[in-house]
Structure formats: C-alpha cells, structure tokens
Coordinates of C-alpha atoms in Angstrom, one line a residue:
M1 CA 10.9 19.2 -20.2
K2 CA 12.8 18.6 -17.0
A3 CA 13.5 15.1 -15.6
I4 CA 13.3 14.0 -12.0
I5 CA 15.0 10.7 -11.2
L6 CA 14.0 9.0 -7.9
A7 CA 17.2 7.2 -6.7
G8 CA 16.6 6.8 -3.0
G9 CA 15.1 3.3 -2.8
G10 CA 16.9 0.7 -0.7
G11 CA 15.3 -2.5 -1.9
T12 CA 16.9 -5.9 -1.3
R13 CA 15.0 -8.1 -3.8
L14 CA 18.3 -8.9 -5.6
W15 CA 20.0 -10.0 -2.4
P16 CA 22.8 -10.9 -1.8
L17 CA 24.2 -8.6 -4.6
S18 CA 21.8 -5.8 -3.6
R19 CA 22.1 -4.5 0.0
Q20 CA 20.7 -1.7 2.0
S21 CA 23.9 0.3 1.7
F22 CA 24.2 -0.5 -2.0
P23 CA 20.8 -1.1 -3.6
K24 CA 19.8 -2.2 -7.1
Q25 CA 20.1 1.2 -8.8
F26 CA 23.8 1.3 -8.3
M27 CA 24.5 -2.3 -9.4
K28 CA 26.2 -3.1 -12.7
I29 CA 25.0 -6.5 -14.0
G30 CA 26.2 -7.8 -17.4
D31 CA 27.9 -4.6 -18.6
D32 CA 29.7 -1.5 -17.4
R33 CA 26.6 0.7 -16.7
S34 CA 24.5 0.6 -13.6
F35 CA 20.7 0.9 -13.6
L36 CA 21.0 4.5 -12.5
Q37 CA 23.5 5.3 -15.3
K38 CA 21.2 3.8 -17.9
T39 CA 18.3 5.8 -16.6
V40 CA 20.2 9.0 -16.8
Q41 CA 21.3 8.2 -20.3
R42 CA 17.6 7.7 -21.3
C43 CA 16.7 11.0 -19.7
L44 CA 19.4 12.8 -21.6
R45 CA 17.2 12.3 -24.6
L46 CA 14.5 14.4 -22.9
A47 CA 16.5 17.0 -21.0
S48 CA 20.0 18.5 -20.9
A49 CA 22.5 17.7 -18.1
G50 CA 21.5 20.8 -16.2
E51 CA 17.8 19.9 -16.4
I52 CA 18.1 16.5 -14.7
L53 CA 17.3 16.3 -11.0
L54 CA 18.3 13.3 -8.9
V55 CA 16.4 12.8 -5.6
T56 CA 18.1 10.5 -3.2
N57 CA 19.1 10.4 0.5
K58 CA 22.2 11.3 2.4
E59 CA 23.4 7.7 2.6
Y60 CA 23.5 7.4 -1.2
Q61 CA 24.7 10.9 -2.1
F62 CA 28.2 9.9 -3.1
H63 CA 27.1 6.8 -5.0
V64 CA 24.8 9.0 -7.1
Q65 CA 27.3 11.7 -7.7
S66 CA 30.2 9.5 -8.6
Q67 CA 28.1 7.3 -11.0
V68 CA 26.6 10.2 -12.9
R69 CA 30.0 12.0 -13.1
E70 CA 31.3 8.9 -15.0
L71 CA 28.8 9.6 -17.7
Q72 CA 29.2 13.3 -18.2
P73 CA 30.5 16.3 -16.3
G74 CA 27.7 18.5 -14.8
L75 CA 25.2 15.7 -14.3
D76 CA 25.7 15.9 -10.5
Q77 CA 24.8 19.6 -10.2
H78 CA 21.2 18.9 -9.1
V79 CA 21.3 16.1 -6.4
L80 CA 18.5 16.6 -3.9
L81 CA 18.9 14.9 -0.5
E82 CA 15.9 13.7 1.4
P83 CA 16.5 14.1 5.1
V84 CA 14.4 11.0 5.8
A85 CA 12.6 8.4 3.6
R86 CA 9.0 9.4 2.9
N87 CA 8.1 7.5 -0.2
T88 CA 7.5 8.9 -3.7
A89 CA 4.9 11.6 -3.2
P90 CA 6.9 13.8 -0.8
A91 CA 10.1 13.1 -2.9
I92 CA 8.3 14.3 -6.1
A93 CA 7.0 17.3 -4.3
L94 CA 10.6 18.2 -3.2
G95 CA 11.7 17.9 -6.8
V96 CA 8.7 20.1 -7.9
K97 CA 9.7 22.8 -5.4
Y98 CA 13.4 22.7 -6.5
A99 CA 12.4 23.0 -10.2
E100 CA 10.3 26.0 -9.4
E101 CA 12.6 27.8 -7.0
V102 CA 16.1 26.8 -8.0
L103 CA 15.7 26.1 -11.8
G104 CA 13.2 28.9 -12.2
C105 CA 10.6 26.7 -14.0
G106 CA 7.3 28.2 -14.8
E107 CA 3.8 26.7 -14.1
D108 CA 3.6 25.2 -17.6
E109 CA 7.0 23.4 -17.5
V110 CA 6.6 19.6 -17.9
L111 CA 8.3 17.3 -15.5
F112 CA 9.1 13.7 -16.4
I113 CA 9.3 11.5 -13.3
G114 CA 11.0 8.1 -13.3
P115 CA 12.6 5.5 -11.0
S116 CA 16.3 4.8 -11.3
D117 CA 16.3 1.1 -11.6
H118 CA 14.3 0.1 -14.7
L119 CA 15.5 -1.3 -18.1
I120 CA 13.8 0.2 -21.2
A121 CA 14.6 -0.5 -24.9
P122 CA 14.7 0.9 -27.5
E123 CA 15.5 4.3 -26.0
E124 CA 14.5 6.1 -29.2
R125 CA 11.0 4.8 -28.9
F126 CA 10.9 5.7 -25.2
A127 CA 11.9 9.3 -26.1
E128 CA 9.2 9.5 -28.8
L129 CA 6.5 8.4 -26.4
A130 CA 7.7 10.6 -23.7
R131 CA 7.4 13.6 -26.1
Q132 CA 3.8 12.5 -26.8
A133 CA 3.2 12.5 -23.0
E134 CA 4.6 16.0 -22.8
A135 CA 2.0 17.3 -25.2
I136 CA -0.8 15.6 -23.2
A137 CA 0.6 16.9 -19.9
K138 CA 0.6 20.5 -21.3
A139 CA -3.2 20.1 -21.8
G140 CA -3.6 19.7 -18.0
W141 CA -3.4 15.9 -17.6
L142 CA -1.4 13.9 -15.1
V143 CA 0.2 11.4 -17.4
T144 CA 1.3 7.9 -16.4
F145 CA 3.0 5.4 -18.6
G146 CA 1.5 2.0 -18.9
I147 CA 3.4 -1.1 -20.1
V148 CA 1.6 -3.2 -22.7
P149 CA 1.6 -6.6 -21.1
N150 CA 2.9 -9.7 -22.8
R151 CA 2.2 -12.2 -20.1
P152 CA -0.1 -12.5 -17.0
E153 CA 1.9 -10.9 -14.2
T154 CA 1.1 -11.1 -10.5
G155 CA 4.0 -8.9 -9.3
F156 CA 2.8 -5.6 -10.8
G157 CA -0.1 -3.2 -10.2
Y158 CA -2.3 -2.5 -13.3
L159 CA -4.3 0.3 -14.7
K160 CA -7.4 0.1 -17.0
K161 CA -7.6 2.3 -20.1
G162 CA -10.8 4.3 -20.5
K163 CA -11.8 6.4 -23.4
K164 CA -9.3 7.8 -25.9
L165 CA -8.5 11.4 -25.2
P166 CA -10.2 13.9 -27.5
G167 CA -8.3 16.3 -29.7
A168 CA -4.8 16.3 -31.3
E169 CA -3.1 16.2 -27.9
G170 CA -4.5 12.7 -27.3
K171 CA -3.4 10.8 -30.3
N172 CA -1.7 8.2 -28.1
G173 CA -3.4 8.9 -24.8
W174 CA -6.3 7.4 -23.0
K175 CA -8.1 8.4 -19.9
V176 CA -7.3 6.1 -17.0
D177 CA -10.5 4.3 -15.9
R178 CA -9.1 2.9 -12.7
F179 CA -6.0 1.5 -10.9
V180 CA -5.9 -2.0 -9.6
E181 CA -3.7 -3.7 -7.1
K182 CA -1.4 -6.7 -7.9
P183 CA -3.8 -9.5 -9.0
D184 CA -3.8 -13.3 -8.5
L185 CA -2.9 -15.4 -11.5
A186 CA -6.5 -15.9 -12.6
K187 CA -7.2 -12.2 -12.5
A188 CA -3.9 -11.4 -14.3
Q189 CA -4.9 -13.9 -17.1
E190 CA -8.3 -12.1 -17.3
Y191 CA -6.6 -8.7 -17.6
L192 CA -4.3 -10.0 -20.4
A193 CA -7.2 -11.4 -22.4
A194 CA -9.2 -8.2 -22.0
G195 CA -6.6 -6.2 -23.8
D196 CA -7.3 -2.9 -22.0
Y197 CA -5.2 -3.3 -18.9
L198 CA -1.6 -2.1 -18.7
F199 CA 1.2 -2.6 -16.1
N200 CA 1.7 0.4 -13.9
S201 CA 5.3 1.5 -14.6
G202 CA 5.7 4.2 -11.9
M203 CA 6.7 6.8 -14.5
F204 CA 4.8 10.1 -14.9
A205 CA 4.7 13.4 -16.7
F206 CA 2.8 16.6 -15.7
T207 CA 3.2 20.3 -15.5
L208 CA 4.0 22.1 -12.2
R209 CA 0.6 23.7 -12.3
T210 CA -1.3 20.5 -12.6
I211 CA 0.6 18.5 -10.0
K212 CA 0.5 21.4 -7.5
E213 CA -3.3 21.7 -8.0
Q214 CA -3.9 18.0 -7.7
M215 CA -1.7 17.6 -4.6
A216 CA -3.5 20.5 -2.9
R217 CA -6.8 18.8 -3.6
H218 CA -6.0 15.1 -2.9
A219 CA -2.9 15.3 -0.6
P220 CA -3.4 18.5 1.4
A221 CA -0.5 18.0 3.8
I222 CA 1.9 17.8 0.8
G223 CA 0.1 20.6 -0.9
E224 CA 0.6 22.8 2.1
A225 CA 4.3 21.9 2.1
L226 CA 4.5 23.1 -1.5
R227 CA 3.6 26.6 -0.3
L228 CA 6.9 26.7 1.7
T229 CA 10.3 27.6 0.3
Y230 CA 12.6 24.8 -0.7
A231 CA 14.7 25.3 2.5
E232 CA 11.6 25.2 4.6
M233 CA 10.4 22.0 2.9
L234 CA 13.7 20.3 3.7
A235 CA 13.5 21.4 7.3
A236 CA 10.0 20.1 7.8
F237 CA 10.4 17.0 5.5
A238 CA 10.2 14.6 8.4
N239 CA 6.6 15.8 9.1
Q240 CA 5.5 14.7 5.6
P241 CA 3.3 11.6 5.3
S242 CA 5.0 8.5 4.0
I243 CA 2.9 7.8 0.9
S244 CA 3.3 6.9 -2.7
I245 CA 2.3 9.3 -5.5
D246 CA -0.2 6.6 -6.7
Y247 CA -2.0 6.5 -3.4
A248 CA -1.7 10.2 -2.7
V249 CA -2.8 11.6 -6.0
M250 CA -3.0 9.3 -9.1
E251 CA -5.7 7.0 -7.8
K252 CA -7.9 9.9 -6.6
S253 CA -7.6 12.3 -9.5
D254 CA -10.0 12.5 -12.4
R255 CA -7.3 14.1 -14.6
V256 CA -5.1 11.0 -15.1
A257 CA -4.2 9.9 -18.6
V258 CA -2.0 7.0 -19.8
V259 CA 0.4 6.6 -22.7
P260 CA 0.9 3.0 -23.5
L261 CA 4.6 1.9 -23.9
D262 CA 4.9 -0.7 -26.6
L263 CA 8.5 -1.5 -25.9
T264 CA 10.7 -3.7 -23.8
W265 CA 10.5 -2.8 -20.1
S266 CA 11.5 -4.4 -16.9
D267 CA 11.7 -3.2 -13.3
V268 CA 14.2 -6.0 -12.7
G269 CA 12.4 -6.9 -9.5
S270 CA 13.7 -10.4 -9.0
W271 CA 16.6 -12.7 -10.0
D272 CA 14.2 -14.3 -12.5
S273 CA 13.8 -11.0 -14.3
V274 CA 17.6 -10.6 -14.3
Y275 CA 17.7 -13.9 -16.1
D276 CA 15.1 -12.8 -18.6
N277 CA 17.0 -9.6 -19.5
L278 CA 20.5 -11.0 -20.0
P279 CA 22.0 -12.9 -23.0
K280 CA 22.0 -16.7 -22.8
D281 CA 24.5 -19.3 -23.9
G282 CA 23.7 -22.4 -26.0
Q283 CA 22.2 -24.2 -22.9
Q284 CA 20.0 -21.1 -22.1
N285 CA 22.2 -20.3 -19.1
V286 CA 23.1 -16.8 -17.9
T287 CA 26.6 -17.0 -16.5
L288 CA 28.6 -14.1 -15.0
G289 CA 31.9 -14.2 -13.3
K290 CA 33.9 -17.4 -12.5
V291 CA 31.5 -20.1 -13.6
L292 CA 31.9 -23.7 -14.9
A293 CA 28.5 -25.2 -15.8
L294 CA 28.4 -28.9 -16.8
D295 CA 25.1 -30.5 -17.9
T296 CA 23.4 -27.4 -16.7
T297 CA 20.4 -25.7 -18.5
D298 CA 18.1 -22.7 -18.0
C299 CA 20.0 -21.4 -15.0
L300 CA 21.3 -18.1 -13.7
I301 CA 24.8 -18.5 -12.2
M302 CA 26.8 -15.6 -10.9
G303 CA 30.3 -16.0 -9.5
H304 CA 32.2 -13.3 -7.7
D305 CA 35.2 -14.2 -5.5
R306 CA 35.2 -17.9 -6.1
L307 CA 34.7 -20.4 -8.9
V308 CA 31.2 -21.6 -9.0
A309 CA 30.9 -25.1 -10.6
T310 CA 27.5 -26.7 -11.3
I311 CA 26.6 -30.2 -12.5
G312 CA 23.2 -31.4 -13.7
L313 CA 21.2 -28.3 -12.7
K314 CA 18.0 -27.0 -14.4
D315 CA 16.0 -23.9 -13.7
V316 CA 18.1 -22.9 -10.7
M317 CA 19.7 -19.7 -9.7
V318 CA 23.1 -19.4 -7.9
V319 CA 24.4 -16.0 -6.8
E320 CA 27.7 -15.9 -5.0
T321 CA 29.2 -12.9 -3.2
G322 CA 32.2 -12.5 -0.9
D323 CA 30.0 -13.2 2.2
A324 CA 26.9 -15.0 1.1
L325 CA 25.6 -17.6 -1.3
L326 CA 22.0 -17.9 -2.6
V327 CA 20.8 -21.1 -4.2
A328 CA 17.1 -21.3 -5.3
A329 CA 14.7 -22.5 -7.9
R330 CA 14.3 -19.8 -10.5
D331 CA 10.5 -19.7 -10.1
E332 CA 10.9 -19.0 -6.4
S333 CA 12.9 -15.8 -6.9
Q334 CA 10.1 -13.6 -5.4
K335 CA 10.8 -15.3 -2.0
V336 CA 14.2 -13.8 -1.7
K337 CA 12.5 -11.0 0.2
D338 CA 11.5 -13.6 2.8
V339 CA 15.1 -14.6 3.2
V340 CA 16.0 -11.0 3.8
Q341 CA 13.3 -10.5 6.4
R342 CA 14.5 -13.7 8.3
L343 CA 18.1 -12.4 8.2
K344 CA 17.1 -9.0 9.5
A345 CA 15.3 -10.6 12.4
D346 CA 18.4 -12.6 13.4
P347 CA 21.1 -10.5 15.1
A348 CA 23.8 -12.9 14.0
Y349 CA 23.0 -12.3 10.3
E350 CA 21.3 -8.9 10.3
Q351 CA 24.5 -7.3 8.9
L352 CA 24.3 -9.5 5.7
T353 CA 21.3 -7.5 4.6
A354 CA 22.9 -4.1 5.2
V355 CA 26.4 -4.0 3.7
H356 CA 28.6 -6.0 1.4
A357 CA 32.0 -7.2 2.2
T358 CA 32.9 -4.3 -0.1
V359 CA 31.8 -1.0 1.3
Y360 CA 31.7 2.2 -0.8
R361 CA 32.8 5.5 0.5
P362 CA 32.9 9.0 -1.2
W363 CA 36.7 8.5 -1.7
G364 CA 36.6 4.9 -3.0
S365 CA 35.9 1.6 -1.3
Y366 CA 37.2 -1.0 1.1
T367 CA 36.8 -4.8 1.2
V368 CA 37.0 -6.7 4.4
L369 CA 39.2 -9.7 3.6
E370 CA 39.4 -11.4 7.1
V371 CA 38.4 -10.6 10.7
G372 CA 39.7 -12.4 13.8
P373 CA 40.3 -11.7 17.5
R374 CA 42.0 -8.4 17.8
Y375 CA 42.7 -7.9 14.0
K376 CA 41.0 -7.0 10.7
L377 CA 42.4 -7.3 7.2
K378 CA 41.2 -4.9 4.5
R379 CA 41.8 -4.0 0.8
I380 CA 41.4 -0.2 0.4
V381 CA 41.0 1.5 -3.0
V382 CA 41.3 5.3 -3.1
N383 CA 40.1 7.1 -6.2
P384 CA 42.5 9.5 -8.1
G385 CA 42.4 12.9 -6.4
A386 CA 40.4 11.6 -3.4
K387 CA 41.4 11.7 0.3
L388 CA 40.2 10.2 3.5
S389 CA 39.3 12.3 6.5
L390 CA 42.0 13.5 9.0
Q391 CA 41.2 11.0 11.7
M392 CA 42.3 9.0 14.8
H393 CA 41.5 5.6 16.3
Y394 CA 41.6 5.0 20.1
H395 CA 41.8 1.2 20.1
R396 CA 43.7 0.1 17.0
S397 CA 46.9 0.7 15.1
E398 CA 47.1 0.3 11.3
H399 CA 49.8 -1.0 9.0
W400 CA 49.4 -0.1 5.3
V401 CA 51.2 -1.7 2.3
V402 CA 50.8 -0.3 -1.2
V403 CA 49.8 -2.8 -3.9
R404 CA 49.3 -0.2 -6.7
G405 CA 49.6 3.5 -7.2
T406 CA 51.1 6.2 -5.1
G407 CA 49.9 7.5 -1.8
R408 CA 50.4 10.6 0.3
V409 CA 49.9 10.1 4.0
V410 CA 50.1 12.4 7.0
V411 CA 50.9 10.6 10.3
G412 CA 51.1 13.0 13.2
E413 CA 53.2 16.0 12.1
K414 CA 55.0 14.2 9.3
E415 CA 54.0 13.8 5.6
H416 CA 55.1 10.8 3.5
F417 CA 54.8 9.6 0.0
F418 CA 54.7 5.8 -0.4
H419 CA 54.7 3.6 -3.5
E420 CA 54.2 0.0 -4.6
N421 CA 55.7 -2.5 -2.1
E422 CA 56.3 0.2 0.5
S423 CA 54.6 0.4 3.8
I424 CA 53.7 2.8 6.6
F425 CA 52.7 2.2 10.3
V426 CA 50.0 4.3 12.0
P427 CA 50.0 4.0 15.8
K428 CA 46.8 4.3 17.7
T429 CA 45.7 7.7 19.0
T430 CA 47.7 9.4 16.2
K431 CA 46.0 11.7 13.7
H432 CA 46.5 10.5 10.2
R433 CA 45.2 11.0 6.6
L434 CA 45.5 9.0 3.4
E435 CA 45.3 10.6 0.0
N436 CA 45.7 9.6 -3.6
P437 CA 47.5 12.4 -5.5
G438 CA 48.0 10.3 -8.6
K439 CA 46.1 9.5 -11.8
V440 CA 45.4 5.8 -11.2
P441 CA 43.5 4.2 -8.2
L442 CA 45.6 3.7 -5.1
E443 CA 45.2 0.2 -3.7
I444 CA 46.6 -0.7 -0.3
I445 CA 46.3 -3.6 2.1
E446 CA 45.5 -2.5 5.7
V447 CA 46.1 -4.6 8.8
Q448 CA 44.3 -3.4 11.9
V449 CA 45.4 -4.7 15.3
G450 CA 43.9 -3.7 18.6
A451 CA 41.4 -4.5 21.3
Y452 CA 38.5 -3.2 19.2
V453 CA 38.5 -3.0 15.4
G454 CA 34.9 -1.8 14.8
E455 CA 34.2 0.8 12.1
D456 CA 32.9 3.2 14.7
D457 CA 36.3 3.6 16.4
I458 CA 37.0 6.8 14.5
E459 CA 37.2 10.5 15.4
R460 CA 37.3 12.8 12.4
Y461 CA 38.9 16.3 12.5
E462 CA 38.7 17.4 8.9
D463 CA 36.8 16.0 6.0
I464 CA 36.3 17.3 2.4
Y465 CA 33.1 15.3 2.3
H466 CA 31.6 17.1 5.3
R467 CA 31.4 14.0 7.6
A468 CA 33.5 15.5 10.4

C-alpha cells in the first residue's frame, strides 16, 4: 500500500492562529507535533518512508519538507507541487500518475488517500481498519472511510450504509447506498437514530486500476489527463476542473464501499473541536500559553505573546496572537469563517487573514516586532546550515545584532563572522547574504531604516531554494 497525503489546503477556520500562509495542517496545538506530522506518523503504519507521497502547493513546499524531516530522514523525497489549487480530484489524479510513473506502481497497487489535518486515535485500530480497506479495494471497490457518529452533527457530510459486501473481502465493508450533504439539526438527529449513517471522513483507498477506470467514466477531463505523462499533467494542471473527489467520482460510482471507523476522529474544523480534543483542568478549561483564569469554567483560552487573564467567564473562547485577539462564545465557533470573510473584504485588515506576525521561510522565520514611519524591527531566526539568498534592497539599510548563535555574512565583497552581542551594518543597494554555519539556531534583531520597508523591496541574485 502507498499513501497519498493531501497537504495543500489553506483553510482559516482556526483564525487567528491559522492563516492563509500557515494553515491548520502545520500548526502545533497542545504538543510538539503538527497535524501534518501526526498524519505522517499514522501513515508510516501503512507504508514506508519512500512510499508516502505528499501533495501540496509551491507556497507550502518548505513547510511540508521541514516538518516531515523532523520526523524521519527521507520522508520528504516525494513532495508533489500543484501549480495551482484545483481541489481534491485533480490532486489525487496527480498522485496516481506519480505513483504509476515515478514509483513504478502496478495497476493492482492500493493507494490510501487522506487529508493532513485530522486527529485519529488509537493509531493501531486505524491501521487495522486500513488493512481491511486494502483487501476490499483489491476486489475492485472504491473504499471510503465512514466515522461512526456519537452525536448529531450539522458540520459534516454523511453517507448511508447499504448492504454488507459479500465474500471474505467484505467482512467489515458495506456498499454505500448514497451520500448526503450537511444536514440541519433535525435531520442529523434522524441520521443518528437510524444507525446506518456515517460521517464522511474524506479518506479513501483504491487500486490504480479502479480509480483510473472510474475517473475515465465519471470525470472524463481528469481521466484524459491521466493518459498524459506526469510532466505533461503538471504543465496542463491549470486546465483541470476544480472539483472534489466526492463530486467528481464517489457520488456517481456504483463501486463505492465504506469501512466504518469505530475510533476517535476529529477534523478539528473549529475552535470548539480544539477544545473537545485537548485535556482540561479541574474547571474544565483548556489553557495554553500565558493564562491566568479566575472563576472561569468550560473555556478555551490561548495566550501567545501576552498574559491573558480572565475573570468569571463560562463557555467562552479567547485566542491571542501577536497581531489579533479572538473572543467568542464557544458554541459560535463556526462563525469564525464569517470574521475572516469580513476581514478579507476590508483592505485595512485583509493582511490579518494572510500572514502571521511570524512568517516562515525555507531558511527559518522572521517576526515583525514593530513598524513605524521609515523603519521596521524584526526578530530573525535562521536554522542551522541554512542561508538566505544573495540579495539587495534599493530603499532600506539594515542593522543586524546577534542575540544567539553564530552568523556568517557577506556584505559587498567582504565576508564576516559575527557572534552574540556583535553587529553588522548593511547599506542600501549593497549585495549581502546571511548564513548560519553553526549547530544551533541563529537569532538576530534586524532594524530596517529607509523610505520604503516593504517585503517586496528585494532583488535576489542567488538562492539555494530556487527563488532567484
């Protein structure tokens, strides 16, 4: 079995922590593993490091690579970059073609498909059920995984189980009778009482032969693309329809089976679901970061840069970041998307939905500490062995002070080493490059001064990350 992990989504339902440039799959909430890293760890129970494909886009390439390298060397060898976003059906087709052409998979190879931002436990049970799905997929079925519901839920799509599959391959599989859209509360209660409806998890298993046949039948434009080479598919990717695998194939095919997952699952699609999945204190509060909660119960409180103190709150969520603060009733967490849409429509606040005060780059990260007329103050962290591009700025000079680590810097024709509590000045219109040759992160404070301090005042001449 090979695994394809879809890691290109840019959702903002967990704003202000999740942003367009750093969405949910890369976030670490409550422990030291991101959602993506936890997904990869689960998939390592199904496939080896060289059999896991990660499909993402160019903007997230270095996030994906750096996070999976933290887990195990070699996990980043199959990162597929979508030229443009085209939803899950074209993304899966791209992974199918890569598995066929680059990995040399045969028609009977089973592919497991999963999103990168779900929580599932226990992992042992997940792997056991995935192996059962593998056997069903080998019999020619498109297998989806349905979550056994424990509550009426209006935020998920459902599927209805039909007859149990015949034969030994179907000991835990049922034919899917139909897919249904997100219901209202009354209908969700009806589904729960009926006992034969499952949450649609967005995870699948099928052979290359079956998915190619079904795409050719039900999504001919994508089926035609699968006749191309991988390079040709990439070149023509923008011409693909933007459509989910559910709409393109699963809801149309008569070869869809479901394996029910009787385990703990969450797509962590709202702050309320974050609350549900994290440990609580004696007052049933989830607190992360710098928090002082007095007479506060049943709340989610996350501090980041500042102390967050609460008094007399109940069923409230408070999420603080360096540049935004969200305060809402916990049962209104689905409306965070409405806040994001309002901010996107307002030029004065649009940037708050796109990037954090901390911005991640392939070499590390920078945090904007303060901006004023003709100046900007940053904290820059360069990972061990990483280097910035050889670059120049037309409108600003830069002054760097080392807080931690050792840096190597080229300014003009001269190369310097500088250490903690030492500084270097970089005049405007001067080529320069910063590098961390050491074994610990290099942290510097940068003061930019000039008529224009925007991030686009940069000309790159050389770059090991191919951005020049």
